[in-house]
Short mmCIF file of C-alpha atoms in Angstrom, two decimals:
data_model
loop_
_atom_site.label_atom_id
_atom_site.label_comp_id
_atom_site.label_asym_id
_atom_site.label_seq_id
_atom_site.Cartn_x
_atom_site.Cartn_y
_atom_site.Cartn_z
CA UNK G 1 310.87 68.53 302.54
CA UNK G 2 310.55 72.26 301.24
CA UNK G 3 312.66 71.06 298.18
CA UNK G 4 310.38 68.35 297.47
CA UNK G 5 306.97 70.13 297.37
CA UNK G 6 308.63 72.51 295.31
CA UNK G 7 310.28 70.41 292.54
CA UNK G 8 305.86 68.82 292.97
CA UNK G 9 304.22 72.75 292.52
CA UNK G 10 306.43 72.84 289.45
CA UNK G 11 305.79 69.66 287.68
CA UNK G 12 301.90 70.48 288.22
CA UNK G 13 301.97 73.73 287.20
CA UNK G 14 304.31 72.28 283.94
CA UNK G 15 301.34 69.63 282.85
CA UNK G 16 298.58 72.64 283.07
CA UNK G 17 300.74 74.88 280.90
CA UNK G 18 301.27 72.10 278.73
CA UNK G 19 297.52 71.12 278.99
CA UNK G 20 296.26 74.39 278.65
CA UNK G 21 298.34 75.22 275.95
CA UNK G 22 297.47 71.95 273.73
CA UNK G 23 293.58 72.97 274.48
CA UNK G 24 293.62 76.41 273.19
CA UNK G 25 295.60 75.01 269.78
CA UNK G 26 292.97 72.15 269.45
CA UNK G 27 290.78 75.05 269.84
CA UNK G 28 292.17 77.39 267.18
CA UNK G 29 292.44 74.59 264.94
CA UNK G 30 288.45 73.88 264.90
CA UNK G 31 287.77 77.45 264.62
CA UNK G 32 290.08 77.44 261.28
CA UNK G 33 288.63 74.60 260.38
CA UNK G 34 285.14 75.74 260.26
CA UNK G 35 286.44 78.96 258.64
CA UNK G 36 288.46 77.25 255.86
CA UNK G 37 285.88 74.62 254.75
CA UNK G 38 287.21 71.34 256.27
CA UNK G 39 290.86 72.01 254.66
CA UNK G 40 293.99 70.80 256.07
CA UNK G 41 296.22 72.56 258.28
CA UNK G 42 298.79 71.53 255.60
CA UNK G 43 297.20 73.14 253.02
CA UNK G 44 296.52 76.96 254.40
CA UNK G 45 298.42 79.52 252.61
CA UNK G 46 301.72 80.11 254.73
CA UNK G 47 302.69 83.41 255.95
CA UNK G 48 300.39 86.11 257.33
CA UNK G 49 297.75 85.70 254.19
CA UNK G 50 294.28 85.07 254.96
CA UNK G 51 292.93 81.58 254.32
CA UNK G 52 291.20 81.39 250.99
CA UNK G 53 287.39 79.94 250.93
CA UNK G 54 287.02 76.21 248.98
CA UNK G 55 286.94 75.95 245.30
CA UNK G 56 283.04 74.72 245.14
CA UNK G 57 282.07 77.73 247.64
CA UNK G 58 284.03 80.58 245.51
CA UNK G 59 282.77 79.01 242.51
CA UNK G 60 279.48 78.79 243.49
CA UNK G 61 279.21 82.70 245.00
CA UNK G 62 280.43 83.87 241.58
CA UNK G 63 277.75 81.82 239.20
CA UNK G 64 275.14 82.86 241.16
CA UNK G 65 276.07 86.27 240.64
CA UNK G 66 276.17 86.18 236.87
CA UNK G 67 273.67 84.17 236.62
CA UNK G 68 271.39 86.79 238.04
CA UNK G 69 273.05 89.65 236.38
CA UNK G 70 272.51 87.81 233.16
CA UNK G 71 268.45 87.47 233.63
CA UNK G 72 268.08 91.03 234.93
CA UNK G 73 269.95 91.97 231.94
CA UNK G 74 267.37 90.08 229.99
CA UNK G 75 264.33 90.87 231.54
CA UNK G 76 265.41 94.71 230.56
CA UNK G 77 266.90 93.83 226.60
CA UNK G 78 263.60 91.94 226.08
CA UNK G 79 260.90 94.49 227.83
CA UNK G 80 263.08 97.10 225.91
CA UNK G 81 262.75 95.22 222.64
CA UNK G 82 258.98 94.40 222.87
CA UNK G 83 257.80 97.12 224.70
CA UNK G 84 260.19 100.01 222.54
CA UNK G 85 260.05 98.67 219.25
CA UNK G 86 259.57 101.27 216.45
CA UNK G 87 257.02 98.64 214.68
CA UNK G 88 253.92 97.75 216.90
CA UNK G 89 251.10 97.85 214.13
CA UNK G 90 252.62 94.63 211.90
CA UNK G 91 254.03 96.28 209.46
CA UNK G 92 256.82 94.22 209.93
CA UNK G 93 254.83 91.31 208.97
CA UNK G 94 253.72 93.23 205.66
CA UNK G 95 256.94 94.19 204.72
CA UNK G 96 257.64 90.23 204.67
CA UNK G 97 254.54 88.80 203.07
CA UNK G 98 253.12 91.48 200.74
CA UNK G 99 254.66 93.01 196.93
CA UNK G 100 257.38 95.27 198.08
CA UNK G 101 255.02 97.56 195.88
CA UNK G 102 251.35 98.55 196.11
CA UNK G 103 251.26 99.38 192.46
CA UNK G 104 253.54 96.78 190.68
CA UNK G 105 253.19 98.22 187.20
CA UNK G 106 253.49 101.53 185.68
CA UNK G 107 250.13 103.85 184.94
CA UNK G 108 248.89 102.23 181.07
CA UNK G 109 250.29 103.56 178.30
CA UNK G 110 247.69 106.24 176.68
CA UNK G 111 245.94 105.60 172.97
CA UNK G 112 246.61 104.67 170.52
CA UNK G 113 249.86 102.66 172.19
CA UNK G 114 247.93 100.97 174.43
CA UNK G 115 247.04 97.13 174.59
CA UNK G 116 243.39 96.29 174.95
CA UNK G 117 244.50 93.42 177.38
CA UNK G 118 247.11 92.49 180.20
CA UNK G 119 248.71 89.03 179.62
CA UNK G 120 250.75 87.61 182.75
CA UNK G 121 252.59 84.63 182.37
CA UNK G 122 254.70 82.73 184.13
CA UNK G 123 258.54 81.79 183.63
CA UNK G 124 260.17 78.38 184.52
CA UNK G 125 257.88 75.23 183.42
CA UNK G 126 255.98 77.38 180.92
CA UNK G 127 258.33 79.42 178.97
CA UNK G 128 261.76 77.71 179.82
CA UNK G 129 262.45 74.27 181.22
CA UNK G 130 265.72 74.42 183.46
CA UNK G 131 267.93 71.64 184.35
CA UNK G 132 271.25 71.77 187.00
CA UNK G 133 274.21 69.22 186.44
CA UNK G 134 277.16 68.88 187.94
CA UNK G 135 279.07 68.80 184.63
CA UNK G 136 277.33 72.03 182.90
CA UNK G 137 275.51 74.00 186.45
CA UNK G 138 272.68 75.16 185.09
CA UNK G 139 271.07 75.07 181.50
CA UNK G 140 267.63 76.50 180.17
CA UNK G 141 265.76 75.32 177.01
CA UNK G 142 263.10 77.79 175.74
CA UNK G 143 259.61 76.15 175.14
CA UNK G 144 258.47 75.35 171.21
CA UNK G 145 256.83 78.37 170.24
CA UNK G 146 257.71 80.91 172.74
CA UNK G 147 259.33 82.96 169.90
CA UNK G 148 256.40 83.23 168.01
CA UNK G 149 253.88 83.13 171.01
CA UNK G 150 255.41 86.20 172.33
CA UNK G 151 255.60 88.08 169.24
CA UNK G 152 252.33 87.55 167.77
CA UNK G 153 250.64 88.16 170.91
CA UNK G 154 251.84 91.30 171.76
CA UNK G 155 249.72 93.01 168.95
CA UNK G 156 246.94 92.29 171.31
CA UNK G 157 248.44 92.06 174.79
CA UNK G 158 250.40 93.88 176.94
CA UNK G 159 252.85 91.01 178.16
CA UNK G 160 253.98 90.88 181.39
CA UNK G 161 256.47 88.03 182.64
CA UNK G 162 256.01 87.70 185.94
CA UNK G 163 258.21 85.16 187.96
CA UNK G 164 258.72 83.86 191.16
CA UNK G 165 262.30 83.72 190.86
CA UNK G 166 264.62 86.67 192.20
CA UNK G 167 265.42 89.07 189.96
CA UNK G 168 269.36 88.51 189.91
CA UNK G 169 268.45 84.92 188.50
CA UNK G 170 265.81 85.41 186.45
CA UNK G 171 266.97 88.23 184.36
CA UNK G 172 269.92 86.67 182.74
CA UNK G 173 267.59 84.22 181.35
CA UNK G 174 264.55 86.43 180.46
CA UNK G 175 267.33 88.54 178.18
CA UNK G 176 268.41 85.29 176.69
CA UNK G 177 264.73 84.45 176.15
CA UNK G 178 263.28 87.92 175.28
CA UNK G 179 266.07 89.52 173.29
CA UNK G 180 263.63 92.06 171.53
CA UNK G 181 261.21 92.58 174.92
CA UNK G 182 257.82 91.90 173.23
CA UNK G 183 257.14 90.84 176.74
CA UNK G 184 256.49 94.98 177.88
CA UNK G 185 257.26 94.22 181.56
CA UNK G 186 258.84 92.05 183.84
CA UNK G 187 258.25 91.09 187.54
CA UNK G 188 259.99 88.64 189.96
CA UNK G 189 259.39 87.89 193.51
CA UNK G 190 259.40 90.82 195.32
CA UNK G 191 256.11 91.36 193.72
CA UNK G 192 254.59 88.16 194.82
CA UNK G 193 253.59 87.47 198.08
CA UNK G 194 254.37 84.72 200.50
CA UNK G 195 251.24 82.69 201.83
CA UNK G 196 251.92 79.51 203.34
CA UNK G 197 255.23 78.48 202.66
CA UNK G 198 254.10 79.11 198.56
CA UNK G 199 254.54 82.66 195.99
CA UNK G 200 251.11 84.23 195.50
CA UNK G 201 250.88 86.40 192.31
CA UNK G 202 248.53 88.89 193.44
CA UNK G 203 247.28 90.92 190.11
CA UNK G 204 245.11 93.06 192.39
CA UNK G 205 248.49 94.93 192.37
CA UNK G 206 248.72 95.54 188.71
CA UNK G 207 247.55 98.75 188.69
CA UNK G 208 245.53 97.01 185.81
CA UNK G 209 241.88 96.76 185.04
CA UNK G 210 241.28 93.39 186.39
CA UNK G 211 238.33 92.53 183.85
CA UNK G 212 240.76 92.61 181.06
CA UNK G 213 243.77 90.52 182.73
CA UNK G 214 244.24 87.02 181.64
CA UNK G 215 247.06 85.25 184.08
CA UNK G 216 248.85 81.77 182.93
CA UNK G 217 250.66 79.95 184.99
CA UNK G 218 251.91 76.21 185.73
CA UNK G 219 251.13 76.32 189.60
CA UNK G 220 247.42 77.38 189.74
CA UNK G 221 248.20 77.97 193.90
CA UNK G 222 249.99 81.14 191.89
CA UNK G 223 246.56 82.77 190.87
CA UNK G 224 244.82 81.30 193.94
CA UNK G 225 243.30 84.71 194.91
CA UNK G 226 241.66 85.72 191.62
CA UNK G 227 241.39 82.15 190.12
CA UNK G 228 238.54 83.72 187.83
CA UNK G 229 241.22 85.45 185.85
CA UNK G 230 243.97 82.38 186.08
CA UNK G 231 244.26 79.83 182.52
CA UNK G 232 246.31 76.66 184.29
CA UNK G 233 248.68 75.54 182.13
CA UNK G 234 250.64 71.75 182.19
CA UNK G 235 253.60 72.00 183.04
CA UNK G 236 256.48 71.58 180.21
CA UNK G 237 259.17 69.14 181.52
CA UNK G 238 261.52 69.97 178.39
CA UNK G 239 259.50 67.59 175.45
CA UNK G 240 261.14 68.47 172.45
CA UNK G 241 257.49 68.52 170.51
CA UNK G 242 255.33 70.12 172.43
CA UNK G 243 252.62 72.30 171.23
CA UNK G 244 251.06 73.99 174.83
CA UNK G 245 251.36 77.57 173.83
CA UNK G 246 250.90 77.50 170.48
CA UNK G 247 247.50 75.91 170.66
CA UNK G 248 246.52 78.77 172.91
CA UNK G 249 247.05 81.18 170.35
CA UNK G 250 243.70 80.84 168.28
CA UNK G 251 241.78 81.22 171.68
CA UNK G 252 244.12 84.10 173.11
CA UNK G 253 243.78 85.88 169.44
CA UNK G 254 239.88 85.55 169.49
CA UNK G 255 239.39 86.75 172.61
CA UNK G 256 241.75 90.12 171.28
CA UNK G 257 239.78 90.40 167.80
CA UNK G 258 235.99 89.84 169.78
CA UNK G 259 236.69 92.54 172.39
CA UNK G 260 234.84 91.07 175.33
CA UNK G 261 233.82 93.95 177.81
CA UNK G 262 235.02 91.11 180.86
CA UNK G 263 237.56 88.49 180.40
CA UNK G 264 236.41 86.40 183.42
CA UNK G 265 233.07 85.14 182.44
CA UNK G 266 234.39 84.07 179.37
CA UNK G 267 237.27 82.00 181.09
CA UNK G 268 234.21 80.63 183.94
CA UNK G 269 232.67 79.26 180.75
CA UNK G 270 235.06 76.66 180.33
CA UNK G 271 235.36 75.18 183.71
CA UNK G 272 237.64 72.75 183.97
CA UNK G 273 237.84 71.75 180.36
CA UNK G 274 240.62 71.95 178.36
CA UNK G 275 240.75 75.46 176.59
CA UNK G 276 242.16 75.17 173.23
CA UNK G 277 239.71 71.87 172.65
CA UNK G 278 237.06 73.52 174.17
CA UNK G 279 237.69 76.62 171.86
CA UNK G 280 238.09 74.17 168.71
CA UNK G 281 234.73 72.90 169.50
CA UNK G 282 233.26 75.78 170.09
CA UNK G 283 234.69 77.84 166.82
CA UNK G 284 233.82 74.68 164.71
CA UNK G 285 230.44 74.66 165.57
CA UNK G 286 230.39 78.64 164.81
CA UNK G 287 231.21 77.77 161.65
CA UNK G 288 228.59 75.00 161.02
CA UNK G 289 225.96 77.74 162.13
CA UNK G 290 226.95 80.01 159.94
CA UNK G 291 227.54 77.21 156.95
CA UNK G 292 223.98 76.11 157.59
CA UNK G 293 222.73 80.11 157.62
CA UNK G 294 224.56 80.63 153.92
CA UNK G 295 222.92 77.22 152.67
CA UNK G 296 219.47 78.48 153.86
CA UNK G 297 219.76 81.87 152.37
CA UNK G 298 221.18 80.47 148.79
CA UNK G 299 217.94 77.61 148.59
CA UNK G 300 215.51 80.86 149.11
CA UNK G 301 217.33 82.76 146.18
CA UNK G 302 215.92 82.67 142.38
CA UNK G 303 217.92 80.75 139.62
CA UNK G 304 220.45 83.04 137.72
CA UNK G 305 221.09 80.51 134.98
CA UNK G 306 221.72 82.03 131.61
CA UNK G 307 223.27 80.32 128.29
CA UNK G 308 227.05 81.18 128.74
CA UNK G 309 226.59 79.27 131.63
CA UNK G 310 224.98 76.32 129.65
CA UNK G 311 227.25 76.44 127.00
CA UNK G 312 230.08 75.63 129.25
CA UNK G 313 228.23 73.09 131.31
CA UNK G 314 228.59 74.75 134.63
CA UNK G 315 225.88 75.68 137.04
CA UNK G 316 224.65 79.14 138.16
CA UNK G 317 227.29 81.88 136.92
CA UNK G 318 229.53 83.26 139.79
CA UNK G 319 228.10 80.70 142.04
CA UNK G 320 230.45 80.64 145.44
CA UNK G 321 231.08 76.94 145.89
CA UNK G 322 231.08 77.32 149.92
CA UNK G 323 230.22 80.20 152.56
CA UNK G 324 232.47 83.38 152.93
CA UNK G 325 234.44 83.77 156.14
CA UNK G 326 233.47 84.52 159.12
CA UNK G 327 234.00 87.61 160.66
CA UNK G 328 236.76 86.31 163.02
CA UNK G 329 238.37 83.99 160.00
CA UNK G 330 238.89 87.31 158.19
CA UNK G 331 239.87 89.18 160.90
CA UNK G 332 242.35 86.31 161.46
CA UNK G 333 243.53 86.09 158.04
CA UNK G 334 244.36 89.95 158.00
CA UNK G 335 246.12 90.30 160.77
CA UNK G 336 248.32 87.30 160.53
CA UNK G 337 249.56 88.36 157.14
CA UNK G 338 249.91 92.28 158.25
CA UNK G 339 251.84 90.35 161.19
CA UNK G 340 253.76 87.95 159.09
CA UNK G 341 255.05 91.30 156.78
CA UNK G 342 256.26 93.45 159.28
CA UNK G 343 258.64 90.54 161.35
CA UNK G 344 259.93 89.76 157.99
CA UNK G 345 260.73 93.65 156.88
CA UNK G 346 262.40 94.00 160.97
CA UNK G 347 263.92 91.01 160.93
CA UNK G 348 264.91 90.86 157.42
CA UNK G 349 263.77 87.38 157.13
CA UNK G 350 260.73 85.70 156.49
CA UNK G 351 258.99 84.23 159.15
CA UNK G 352 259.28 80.49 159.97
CA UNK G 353 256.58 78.14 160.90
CA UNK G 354 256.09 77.94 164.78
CA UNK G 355 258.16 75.89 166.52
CA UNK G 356 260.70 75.24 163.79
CA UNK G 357 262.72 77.89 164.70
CA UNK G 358 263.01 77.35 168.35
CA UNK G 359 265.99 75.75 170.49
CA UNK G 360 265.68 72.29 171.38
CA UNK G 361 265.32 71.31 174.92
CA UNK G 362 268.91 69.99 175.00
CA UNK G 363 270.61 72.68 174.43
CA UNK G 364 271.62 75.48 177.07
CA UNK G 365 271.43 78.89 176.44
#
């Protein structure tokens, strides 16, 4: 009897171990589980390591952690860059849109070398055409005339080329075009400035008297801020016999031998009409005034008819068959032979008509 409710205490007390002992693992297990993110028992690290947290958490813990780092550091870069920066006053802005100069020319030259007028032209579509192939790259044909435009002119004008190009691109072909620099002074585009997506010559930065500065250019947006100065020109497109700068000539070389105290009024006066017809007209009926003047003053003068004269059938001895010149015709005639002796004792050739001696479009220089 005392065996039996022995061999019963021990069988009971066997299940509760057992029981109690399967409890306290489901137990542990749970707890691990929570700990571990829902992983396996199978897939703890083995040994006495410590469980490692899930991917996604880990992952998670260290993005957020740069990601804040990264916009603190921000925040302080950008207050530090706006609120530090050595240029608050927009200079910055001025160094980007204005001449890289205030004064884009040299003081004048004193008397008696001086010119009594500033010329600026422009470069590409007025003095040289340039074309780009893939065969030859780039080629540039000068303009009919340039030669002699250039030349003749600067007895009267202090030449400036003024460009919107760079200067490392523009100066190979200004020394090409300008081997003997009657052009006194050239400019590119640091001395323009940048409005609007478009190259603003700005001759307020000549250092020049502005009532005696004539500016030509293809683009008339170029001379958009003293358009009262600015002759718009067509632009050449490479035409073989073209004639746009030499018919400027007899305007340019009146406006030189007249002397005009201010250029500007006299180039308001034409509007929008075309200058060198406008000028044609205008000098032609000059010289219809001053034909009709002559007439009047020869019908009020007395008869000098003697017998020589009637002897040999002619009219009134030493009668002038027309009017003299005009003061600009003779001023004209003077100095284009003066002009036409000098190129031929420098050059040691005579001088050719314009435009005959130029390149043709077609070829590249």
């Amino acid at each position: 009897m005392l065996r039996n409710t022995l061999a019963t205490l021990g069988k009971s007390a066997t299940r509760r171990s057992y029981s109690d002992k399967a409890a306290a693992q489901s137990l542990a297990e749970e707890a691990l589980k929570q700990k571990t993110g829902g992983q396996f028992k199978a897939t703890l690290p083995k040994g006495d390591k410590k469980p490692a947290k899930a991917a996604g958490a880990k992952d998670s813990y260290w993005k957020s952690i740069a990601i804040g780092t990264g916009a603190t550091t921000g925040a302080l870069m950008g207050g530090l860059f706006y609120y530090g920066r050595p240029f608050a006053d927009g200079r910055e802005d001025k160094e980007m849109h204005q001449p890289m100069w205030d004064q884009l020319l040299p003081d004048p030259l004193p008397e008696p070398y001086r010119r009594p007028y500033t010329l600026v032209i422009n470069l590409d579509e007025t003095l040289v055409y340039s074309t780009w192939s893939r065969e030859h790259g780039w080629r540039h044909a000068k303009r009919p005339g340039v030669d002699y435009f250039l030349s003749y002119l600067s007895q009267f004008y202090e030449i400036v080329i003024f460009t919107s190009q760079p200067a490392m691109n523009a100066m190979p072909i200004l020394d090409k075009l300008d081997p003997y620099q009657y052009a006194m002074y050239r400019l590119y585009r640091d001395g323009t400035r940048y409005v609007d997506g478009q190259y603003i010559k700005d001759i307020s930065h000549l250092n020049r008297d502005l009532s005696k500065v004539i500016i030509m250019d293809s683009n008339p947006h170029a001379f958009s801020l003293q358009p009262e100065n600015g002759v718009a020109l067509k632009p050449w497109k490479g035409e073989a016999n073209d004639q746009g700068l030499l018919e400027y000539i007899p305007f340019l070389e009146a406006v030189a031998l007249t002397n005009p105290t201010d250029i500007r009024p006299v180039l308001q006066s034409f509007g929008d009409s075309h200058i060198p017809e406008e000028w044609a007209k205008r000098e032609a009926d000059m010289n219809e005034q001053h034909r009709q003047q002559w007439l009047a003053e020869q019908q009020g003068k007395p008869s000098n008819r003697n017998l020589g004269s009637l002897l040999r059938g002619g009219g009134a001895a030493g009668a002038p068959e027309g009017p003299p010149p005009t003061y600009l015709e003779q001023m004209r005639a003077h100095v284009r032979e003066t002009f036409a002796q000098e190129h031929e004792a420098m050059k040691g050739q005579p001088l050719m008509p314009p435009g005959q001696e130029q390149q043709q479009p077609g070829q590249g220089q």
